[in-house]
């Protein structure tokens, strides 16, 4: 097996990288569907996630481009509210000031200098900052579950900036990028992000010109060899340079190095059998940048990106390290990372294990991108049925017309997820209506048809929605049928979409090395938490309504909700034996939980089932313990909410409320 194939195990095969990129573009389309309709902003997926990079880390950078603002180059082009005039910095190429020529920006983002109103980058970030989001450079960071996001609230430029005109017209000996690609990049434009030059006296008010869209276009044009070399440079940075010299070089410098190297070398050089040569060529370019203490920005060469990073004290040490790396080459880098098994020539037991681990990592990272696509569906349950159905139709149009090579199987998986989100809205409307009429009957039949279409999108969601619907319409035996089917098919390696609960070893043993497609893995390993929305309150069993009301959106582990729903079904049949069995399963499931929120949710469900059994004292103890755990303080602090919840449950089950002193 050649070096290229072994490195593909480490960084991703050509097909995998392309699929990951197209999933990101598909996600971007979904994210922008609503924002374009409301004319608020456009979301751009940038960073290593959009480039298809997964090793050693993958950043999810989102640029939030404000559609009600734009940057213009001359006063004459400032024709509408929200236009800001770009004033390039004389001393900091790549940076600029923005003048509010129309007086239409909010006062809290304006800073006045010599009677001129400037849009301050610092005040702009503070304006968009939310609780729990930290600021890093031009970005604001947030973690949701195990997914990390960096947001940059930027402003689009309506034309290509003068300072980058030389990039458009400069001579290129090897025709990369092509004229068509250059025109596409100019058409897509650039943005300004809120961060100033630290050496400038106007650092708090300056903005940096960002070419993230252009960089993504260039990265997507890379051959697989160029992609592997870029990943090797990132690996060099993470495994060698940063460990000895933190905060000196960054992955953006590696990207710039590859851009210049590709532009100044013939296409014939970038062949798989020349990987070592190409990698060392890039190291030589990086060596020259450090030696001269000058790393030119790819689009604005007069902007030296490392002038504050490298000094005469660390320069010689970094140069010594780069000289050593040029001698050891790719093998030396791989040894530094500890991924020596990818260089083994024989398909030994270690090699097979390595191959399975890499297959696991590729599947896992693709699933994380897939989780991010699910965010698009969160708004479906909050709209009326007509709007929801329109969204569903337009959503399918996006999938059907998508220009990517995504196979129809994956499109249908995503389609089924959208249908499930829409069904909750229809269930709420169905169970809100009273009496029987033609509209009720049509809605009932439409809902049943959609539930069957959206049944197999993942391991749990479709089955749980179908079981909930059957329980709500009184078809308890049918609800139990779907519950039994879910429990029999629930995999021990299920991936949760909001928390990292993957059982790596079990997943590898069952799913990897067997030739399963990524689509099969998505469908059979994706078991997201079941979301219960306040906007669809009537779509869910009544005992849960008070918690849904208090929390607006309530998430339950799929097995917690399954055992809970099974217990309610047995309670309707008054089958105490099966009810006790389901309750034991629920308690045993709680004992297996490691996440505090899951334990709290399960205790709440057990308390409700105890009320179903008529054991009010046990119910009060279980429900009371929810608040002891949740706030780490005695229950009386939450006495009002605690007692109102118990009173509601007592009334629902027609039991006499017994107070707990």
XYZ file of C-alpha atoms in Angstrom:
661
model
C 0.000 0.000 0.000
C 1.506 3.354 -1.042
C 2.027 6.409 1.165
C -0.946 8.265 -0.333
C -3.351 5.460 0.596
C -1.985 5.297 4.127
C -2.312 9.058 4.576
C -5.874 8.836 3.269
C -6.607 6.582 6.248
C -5.371 9.407 8.448
C -6.942 12.430 6.728
C -9.784 10.971 4.673
C -10.242 9.429 1.263
C -11.039 11.630 -1.713
C -14.676 10.480 -1.741
C -15.062 11.013 2.004
C -13.613 14.552 1.878
C -15.892 15.491 -1.018
C -18.944 14.074 0.774
C -18.095 15.996 3.920
C -17.717 19.254 1.972
C -21.019 18.740 0.181
C -22.801 18.003 3.459
C -21.469 21.294 4.809
C -22.705 23.170 1.726
C -26.079 21.466 2.068
C -26.230 22.510 5.700
C -25.375 26.083 4.684
C -28.275 26.061 2.219
C -30.680 24.924 4.945
C -29.410 27.469 7.455
C -29.933 30.268 4.956
C -33.404 29.195 3.879
C -35.219 31.061 6.661
C -32.765 33.937 7.037
C -33.005 34.844 3.331
C -36.793 34.695 3.520
C -36.775 37.088 6.474
C -34.004 39.224 4.882
C -31.917 39.231 8.058
C -28.558 37.606 7.392
C -26.706 34.991 5.384
C -24.742 32.234 7.124
C -21.456 31.065 5.622
C -19.775 27.849 6.817
C -16.043 28.534 6.863
C -13.045 27.187 8.757
C -11.664 23.664 8.565
C -15.133 22.085 8.718
C -16.102 23.715 5.416
C -12.763 22.699 3.918
C -13.304 19.005 4.676
C -10.548 18.771 7.310
C -11.128 16.461 10.290
C -7.653 15.720 11.655
C -6.303 16.630 14.140
C -9.226 18.965 14.940
C -12.105 20.488 13.008
C -13.348 23.999 13.717
C -16.918 25.002 12.926
C -16.654 28.672 11.961
C -19.856 30.436 10.957
C -19.798 33.885 9.359
C -23.071 35.742 9.941
C -23.250 38.243 7.076
C -25.724 41.059 7.744
C -27.957 41.636 4.712
C -29.202 45.026 5.941
C -25.632 46.408 5.908
C -22.932 46.582 3.255
C -19.531 48.161 2.658
C -18.991 50.462 -0.348
C -15.777 51.893 -1.829
C -17.006 55.395 -2.756
C -19.579 57.906 -1.503
C -21.340 57.683 -4.860
C -22.178 54.013 -4.255
C -23.682 54.673 -0.815
C -27.295 54.684 -1.961
C -29.232 53.010 0.837
C -29.540 52.836 4.606
C -26.906 50.575 6.138
C -24.178 51.530 3.650
C -20.769 52.170 5.207
C -17.813 53.720 3.372
C -14.552 51.743 3.472
C -11.546 53.878 4.428
C -8.411 51.698 3.940
C -5.762 51.958 6.620
C -2.594 53.740 5.482
C -0.338 51.825 7.874
C -2.107 48.451 8.163
C -2.837 46.834 4.766
C -5.844 44.550 4.988
C -7.554 46.715 7.612
C -9.990 49.572 7.212
C -12.336 51.960 9.002
C -16.059 52.126 8.216
C -17.812 55.500 7.978
C -21.562 55.590 8.607
C -22.392 57.851 5.659
C -26.175 57.500 5.982
C -26.437 57.811 9.762
C -28.464 54.588 9.840
C -26.400 52.482 12.252
C -27.382 52.113 15.897
C -25.819 54.656 18.245
C -24.338 51.903 20.408
C -21.972 50.805 17.593
C -20.891 54.313 16.515
C -17.692 56.053 17.620
C -17.144 59.694 16.611
C -13.657 60.828 15.523
C -13.217 64.444 14.374
C -16.947 64.824 13.741
C -17.061 61.665 11.593
C -19.196 58.682 12.632
C -17.277 55.400 12.467
C -18.755 51.933 12.984
C -16.615 50.586 15.827
C -15.550 46.934 15.544
C -15.355 46.574 19.332
C -18.812 48.051 19.899
C -20.166 45.903 17.050
C -19.015 42.705 18.778
C -20.451 43.842 22.093
C -23.777 44.568 20.403
C -24.057 40.984 19.154
C -22.580 39.320 22.214
C -24.968 36.972 24.030
C -24.746 35.457 27.481
C -22.473 32.431 27.530
C -20.675 33.324 24.287
C -17.013 34.235 24.657
C -15.097 36.521 22.297
C -11.930 35.415 20.505
C -10.563 37.805 17.885
C -13.386 38.659 15.477
C -15.380 35.617 16.617
C -17.726 34.739 19.438
C -17.609 31.131 20.634
C -20.370 28.874 21.884
C -20.627 25.189 22.785
C -23.909 23.304 22.311
C -23.649 19.741 23.596
C -20.373 18.496 22.129
C -20.581 20.795 19.094
C -18.433 23.938 19.223
C -19.198 26.993 17.133
C -17.319 30.212 16.355
C -19.493 33.070 15.101
C -18.181 36.122 13.253
C -20.829 38.808 12.728
C -19.511 40.410 9.549
C -20.573 42.925 6.885
C -20.408 42.090 3.149
C -18.480 44.243 0.677
C -20.545 45.096 -2.399
C -17.438 45.087 -4.630
C -13.890 43.747 -4.663
C -11.589 45.998 -2.551
C -8.909 48.107 -4.261
C -6.227 46.752 -1.945
C -6.739 43.236 -3.402
C -6.849 44.229 -7.088
C -3.274 43.053 -7.668
C -4.354 39.501 -6.815
C -6.861 39.587 -9.693
C -4.447 40.813 -12.377
C -1.091 39.362 -11.306
C 0.671 37.011 -13.717
C 0.285 33.311 -12.978
C 2.750 31.005 -14.690
C 0.760 27.821 -14.074
C -2.843 29.087 -14.474
C -3.928 28.446 -10.902
C -6.420 29.648 -9.965
C -8.085 29.657 -13.380
C -9.729 32.755 -14.872
C -13.163 31.206 -14.280
C -12.367 30.589 -10.631
C -11.077 34.141 -10.175
C -14.291 35.547 -11.640
C -16.370 33.302 -9.364
C -14.390 34.483 -6.345
C -14.887 38.146 -7.291
C -18.604 37.498 -7.798
C -18.915 35.897 -4.329
C -17.106 38.894 -2.847
C -15.489 39.393 0.525
C -16.442 40.665 3.981
C -15.111 42.783 6.807
C -14.879 41.195 10.257
C -14.715 43.132 13.545
C -11.056 43.006 14.555
C -8.386 45.697 14.271
C -4.626 45.775 13.872
C -3.160 45.510 17.417
C -0.410 47.989 16.485
C -2.847 50.621 15.249
C -4.012 53.570 17.331
C -7.514 52.828 15.977
C -7.441 49.109 16.819
C -10.782 49.279 18.673
C -12.527 50.666 15.605
C -10.744 49.004 12.663
C -12.099 46.089 10.647
C -10.154 43.348 8.862
C -10.938 42.387 5.270
C -11.828 38.682 5.183
C -11.603 36.417 2.125
C -13.099 33.300 3.745
C -15.475 32.636 0.843
C -12.603 32.875 -1.645
C -10.402 30.612 0.469
C -13.117 27.971 0.651
C -13.500 28.068 -3.136
C -9.748 27.622 -3.572
C -9.624 24.785 -1.039
C -12.467 22.964 -2.776
C -10.492 23.127 -6.038
C -7.540 21.257 -4.490
C -6.599 17.855 -5.818
C -6.438 15.090 -3.229
C -2.639 15.314 -3.190
C -2.803 19.039 -2.417
C -5.378 18.335 0.290
C -3.115 15.713 1.897
C -0.132 18.100 1.861
C -2.225 20.826 3.508
C -3.253 18.368 6.223
C 0.368 17.364 6.733
C 1.284 21.030 7.242
C -1.510 21.389 9.813
C -0.227 18.256 11.502
C 3.288 19.725 11.523
C 1.926 22.839 13.186
C -0.063 20.982 15.859
C 2.446 18.235 16.629
C 5.747 20.095 16.436
C 5.663 23.874 16.153
C 2.862 24.788 18.573
C 4.211 22.491 21.299
C 7.493 24.408 21.344
C 6.263 27.825 20.190
C 2.622 28.400 21.136
C 0.817 31.425 19.684
C 3.483 32.032 17.022
C 2.174 30.316 13.894
C -1.391 29.225 13.090
C -3.199 27.042 10.556
C -4.034 30.112 8.444
C -0.306 30.538 7.733
C -0.181 26.894 6.597
C -3.094 27.517 4.243
C -1.381 30.611 2.826
C 1.810 28.604 2.321
C -0.040 25.957 0.297
C -1.863 28.586 -1.785
C 1.391 30.254 -2.838
C 3.122 26.909 -3.454
C 0.299 25.595 -5.652
C 0.167 28.860 -7.620
C 3.911 28.834 -8.275
C 4.406 25.168 -9.180
C 3.200 23.150 -12.198
C 0.116 20.998 -11.847
C 2.133 17.961 -12.960
C 4.155 18.155 -9.733
C 1.104 17.449 -7.575
C 0.892 13.719 -8.164
C 0.503 11.046 -5.487
C 4.005 9.716 -6.147
C 5.418 13.208 -5.430
C 3.844 13.660 -1.979
C 7.191 13.915 -0.219
C 8.515 16.453 -2.752
C 5.373 18.601 -2.541
C 5.423 18.549 1.253
C 9.074 19.606 1.393
C 8.401 22.365 -1.161
C 5.779 23.812 1.172
C 8.156 23.523 4.133
C 10.765 25.455 2.111
C 8.258 28.246 1.410
C 7.345 28.382 5.114
C 11.069 28.408 5.981
C 11.574 31.494 3.778
C 8.657 33.280 5.470
C 10.129 32.689 8.919
C 13.659 33.528 7.766
C 12.549 36.893 6.322
C 9.963 37.444 9.084
C 7.502 38.179 6.310
C 4.479 36.025 5.474
C 2.434 37.823 2.793
C -1.326 37.468 2.837
C -2.395 35.541 -0.274
C -4.810 38.237 -1.464
C -2.988 41.284 -0.048
C 0.782 40.556 -0.298
C 1.725 43.860 1.350
C 0.015 42.633 4.541
C 2.698 40.847 6.603
C 0.832 38.422 8.850
C 3.748 37.408 11.101
C 5.423 40.729 11.809
C 4.353 40.589 15.482
C 4.620 36.814 15.834
C 8.291 36.152 15.118
C 11.256 37.946 16.616
C 15.000 37.403 16.524
C 14.920 35.286 19.698
C 12.507 32.606 18.448
C 13.298 32.915 14.731
C 16.476 30.796 14.817
C 14.827 28.083 16.917
C 11.876 27.785 14.527
C 14.251 27.702 11.537
C 16.238 24.871 13.158
C 13.013 22.918 13.670
C 11.905 23.449 10.059
C 15.328 22.343 8.769
C 15.017 19.132 10.781
C 11.496 18.520 9.496
C 12.654 19.003 5.905
C 15.202 16.233 6.469
C 12.876 13.769 8.225
C 9.950 14.535 5.914
C 6.536 12.936 6.219
C 7.766 9.953 8.232
C 9.157 12.287 10.885
C 5.846 14.150 11.173
C 3.835 10.947 11.492
C 6.183 9.668 14.209
C 5.678 12.904 16.138
C 1.907 12.349 16.167
C 2.116 8.750 17.352
C 0.153 7.548 14.276
C 3.022 5.226 13.316
C 0.629 2.396 12.417
C -0.469 4.230 9.276
C 3.075 3.734 7.908
C 3.128 -0.037 8.436
C 3.671 -1.773 5.135
C 2.025 -5.025 6.200
C -1.654 -5.516 6.902
C -0.835 -6.776 10.368
C -3.264 -6.930 13.267
C -2.150 -3.427 14.272
C -2.760 -2.199 10.746
C -6.269 -3.672 10.637
C -7.050 -2.111 14.008
C -5.770 1.237 12.750
C -7.938 0.951 9.641
C -11.032 0.259 11.770
C -10.236 3.220 14.042
C -9.934 5.546 11.045
C -13.209 4.238 9.592
C -14.821 4.957 12.950
C -13.433 8.499 13.014
C -14.601 9.262 9.467
C -18.105 7.985 10.245
C -18.213 9.905 13.493
C -17.128 13.213 11.971
C -19.610 12.871 9.113
C -22.345 12.204 11.659
C -21.363 15.370 13.537
C -21.853 17.342 10.321
C -25.180 15.554 9.910
C -26.190 16.625 13.447
C -25.548 20.230 12.470
C -27.941 19.859 9.534
C -30.667 18.844 12.004
C -30.696 22.402 13.400
C -32.641 23.400 10.297
C -35.620 21.319 11.469
C -35.904 22.926 14.910
C -38.135 25.750 13.660
C -40.685 23.448 12.007
C -42.724 22.698 15.176
C -43.018 26.430 16.005
C -45.055 27.338 12.912
C -48.654 26.796 11.834
C -49.475 23.732 9.759
C -49.830 25.558 6.428
C -46.447 27.259 6.866
C -44.922 23.987 8.022
C -46.148 22.137 4.921
C -44.820 24.940 2.698
C -41.448 24.654 4.440
C -41.495 20.914 3.852
C -42.194 21.348 0.136
C -39.459 23.966 -0.281
C -37.118 21.843 1.827
C -37.589 18.943 -0.584
C -36.994 21.290 -3.522
C -33.632 22.231 -2.000
C -32.709 18.567 -1.636
C -33.918 17.581 -5.097
C -32.212 20.451 -6.906
C -28.995 20.295 -4.898
C -26.080 20.275 -7.302
C -23.975 17.912 -5.183
C -23.390 14.250 -5.909
C -25.146 13.261 -2.670
C -26.786 9.908 -3.275
C -30.550 9.664 -3.149
C -30.390 7.420 -0.071
C -28.824 10.181 2.031
C -31.257 12.752 0.647
C -34.154 10.565 1.718
C -32.714 10.173 5.225
C -32.611 13.963 5.600
C -36.069 14.228 4.026
C -37.514 11.820 6.611
C -36.031 13.940 9.413
C -37.800 16.998 8.047
C -41.111 15.135 7.832
C -40.889 14.050 11.481
C -40.411 17.636 12.619
C -43.429 18.697 10.557
C -45.606 15.885 11.967
C -45.354 17.240 15.522
C -46.948 20.485 14.366
C -49.789 18.615 12.677
C -50.332 16.402 15.750
C -50.678 19.500 17.916
C -53.336 20.933 15.593
C -55.122 17.574 15.383
C -55.399 17.114 19.148
C -56.297 20.777 19.742
C -59.456 20.485 17.644
C -62.666 19.226 19.218
C -65.244 17.038 17.515
C -65.082 15.378 14.100
C -65.339 17.178 10.780
C -63.985 16.902 7.268
C -60.914 19.022 8.057
C -60.114 16.840 11.075
C -60.485 13.686 8.978
C -58.227 15.010 6.182
C -55.597 16.144 8.664
C -55.757 12.751 10.381
C -55.186 10.865 7.108
C -52.448 13.249 5.929
C -50.652 12.892 9.250
C -50.756 9.093 9.182
C -49.360 9.098 5.638
C -46.519 11.480 6.588
C -45.692 9.463 9.702
C -45.225 6.356 7.570
C -43.039 8.245 5.069
C -40.818 9.680 7.832
C -40.571 6.421 9.727
C -37.009 5.342 8.931
C -34.924 8.521 9.099
C -32.958 7.268 12.099
C -33.088 4.610 14.799
C -35.624 6.244 17.106
C -37.341 9.486 16.061
C -39.833 8.124 13.536
C -40.824 5.185 15.741
C -41.286 7.375 18.826
C -43.398 9.914 16.932
C -45.533 7.092 15.514
C -45.898 5.456 18.959
C -46.830 8.811 20.536
C -49.470 9.399 17.876
C -50.978 5.924 18.359
C -51.084 6.437 22.135
C -52.753 9.833 21.756
C -55.500 8.473 19.447
C -56.169 5.538 21.780
C -54.543 2.807 19.666
C -52.512 1.494 22.578
C -51.697 -1.892 21.057
C -50.290 -0.220 17.945
C -48.223 2.114 20.136
C -46.779 -0.902 21.977
C -45.964 -2.535 18.630
C -43.780 0.408 17.567
C -42.199 0.595 21.021
C -41.260 -3.106 20.908
C -39.834 -2.617 17.425
C -37.689 0.300 18.612
C -36.365 -1.621 21.630
C -35.481 -4.634 19.481
C -33.589 -2.482 16.954
C -31.952 0.050 19.301
C -28.177 -0.325 18.802
C -25.751 -0.463 21.744
C -23.480 1.986 19.885
C -26.091 4.682 19.155
C -24.756 8.201 18.602
C -26.626 10.977 20.372
C -26.954 14.256 18.465
C -26.568 16.580 21.448
C -24.006 14.794 23.640
C -21.079 12.535 22.932
C -22.182 9.098 24.095
C -20.642 6.878 21.476
C -19.458 3.460 22.616
C -16.394 3.384 20.424
C -15.368 -0.240 20.846
C -18.867 -1.624 20.282
C -19.377 0.610 17.252
C -16.102 -0.514 15.685
C -16.839 -4.212 16.296
C -20.328 -4.069 14.779
C -20.225 -1.331 12.120
C -16.632 -0.979 10.886
C -14.771 -3.202 8.464
C -17.972 -4.744 7.085
C -18.423 -2.649 3.961
C -21.419 -0.682 5.246
C -22.029 2.604 3.458
C -21.988 5.878 5.370
C -25.702 6.177 4.634
C -26.354 2.860 6.349
C -24.331 4.018 9.350
C -26.223 7.300 9.578
C -29.551 5.514 9.465
C -28.596 2.779 11.955
C -26.363 4.668 14.389
C -28.147 8.009 14.732
C -30.396 8.020 17.832
C -30.991 11.679 18.731
C -32.733 12.899 21.849
C -36.481 13.160 21.477
C -37.504 16.812 21.509
C -40.805 17.893 23.059
C -41.792 21.439 22.081
C -43.983 23.853 23.998
C -45.235 25.102 20.617
C -46.661 21.595 20.004
C -47.846 21.004 23.556
C -50.963 19.025 22.647
C -48.969 16.539 20.577
C -47.524 14.912 23.706
C -48.938 12.911 26.645
C -50.606 15.169 29.225
C -48.386 14.157 32.199
C -45.387 15.764 30.485
C -47.071 19.054 29.645
C -46.133 20.917 32.818
C -42.432 20.168 32.313
C -42.593 21.086 28.641
C -44.344 24.335 29.587
C -41.688 25.206 32.161
C -38.755 24.405 29.851
C -40.156 25.559 26.479
C -38.220 22.811 24.679
C -37.703 19.581 26.562
C -35.325 16.811 25.468
C -35.436 13.205 26.650
C -33.025 10.362 26.023
C -34.790 8.137 23.445
C -34.808 5.103 25.769
C -36.136 7.183 28.679
C -39.076 8.356 26.591
C -39.604 4.847 25.158
C -39.913 3.166 28.579
C -42.040 6.050 29.847
C -44.463 5.752 26.924
C -44.546 1.968 27.322
C -45.486 2.395 30.991
C -48.335 4.769 30.096
C -49.663 2.231 27.583
C -49.655 -0.567 30.165
C -51.342 1.782 32.643
C -54.188 2.288 30.178
C -54.632 -1.492 30.047
C -54.296 -1.605 33.855
C -51.746 -4.378 33.463
C -49.761 -3.970 36.680
C -47.325 -6.788 35.891
C -46.176 -5.266 32.614
C -46.296 -1.792 34.118
C -43.874 -2.869 36.856
C -41.610 -4.475 34.244
C -41.481 -1.259 32.190
C -40.824 0.738 35.359
C -37.910 -1.539 36.284
C -36.471 -1.041 32.795
C -36.773 2.721 33.269
C -34.985 2.602 36.645
C -32.261 0.295 35.267
C -31.773 2.675 32.353
C -31.330 5.533 34.839
C -28.623 3.550 36.656
C -26.707 3.266 33.365
C -26.775 7.021 32.743
C -23.645 9.110 33.233
C -25.043 12.543 32.287
C -26.726 14.410 35.151
C -29.541 15.798 32.989
C -30.458 12.274 31.864
C -30.697 11.112 35.475
C -32.927 14.081 36.317
C -35.209 13.389 33.349
C -35.500 9.704 34.212
C -36.332 10.440 37.856
C -39.071 12.777 36.704
C -40.528 10.073 34.448
C -40.379 7.474 37.245
C -42.217 9.895 39.540
C -44.993 10.307 36.970
C -45.365 6.535 36.583
C -45.560 6.174 40.373
C -48.538 8.511 40.263
C -50.041 6.295 37.582
C -49.730 3.376 39.982
C -51.432 5.378 42.711
C -48.318 5.592 44.897
C -48.382 9.326 45.671
C -45.761 9.135 48.427
C -43.186 7.478 46.155
C -44.076 9.890 43.363
C -43.402 12.856 45.629
C -40.054 11.420 46.677
C -38.966 10.767 43.084
C -40.112 14.152 41.834
C -38.707 15.954 44.861
C -35.303 14.398 44.230
C -35.325 15.972 40.766
C -34.918 19.437 42.245
C -32.459 18.292 44.912
C -30.177 17.055 42.127
C -30.855 19.878 39.712
C -30.040 22.768 42.028
C -27.987 20.960 44.673
C -30.149 22.555 47.380
C -33.103 21.280 49.445
C -36.514 21.075 47.687
C -38.174 23.946 49.638
C -36.236 26.454 47.514
C -38.283 25.226 44.522
C -41.384 24.601 46.581
C -43.771 26.592 44.359
C -42.827 24.917 41.096
C -42.398 21.551 42.819
C -45.848 21.588 44.422
C -47.590 22.957 41.336
C -46.119 20.094 39.310
C -47.286 17.511 41.831
C -50.729 19.101 42.060
C -51.066 19.038 38.285
C -50.138 15.357 38.141
C -52.486 14.490 41.002
C -55.378 16.196 39.215
C -54.513 14.539 35.924
C -54.574 11.049 37.397
C -57.631 11.871 39.518
C -55.749 11.126 42.727
C -56.038 12.875 46.043
C -52.991 15.074 46.509
C -51.006 14.158 49.611
C -48.653 16.887 50.750
C -45.136 15.980 51.759
C -43.903 17.818 54.768
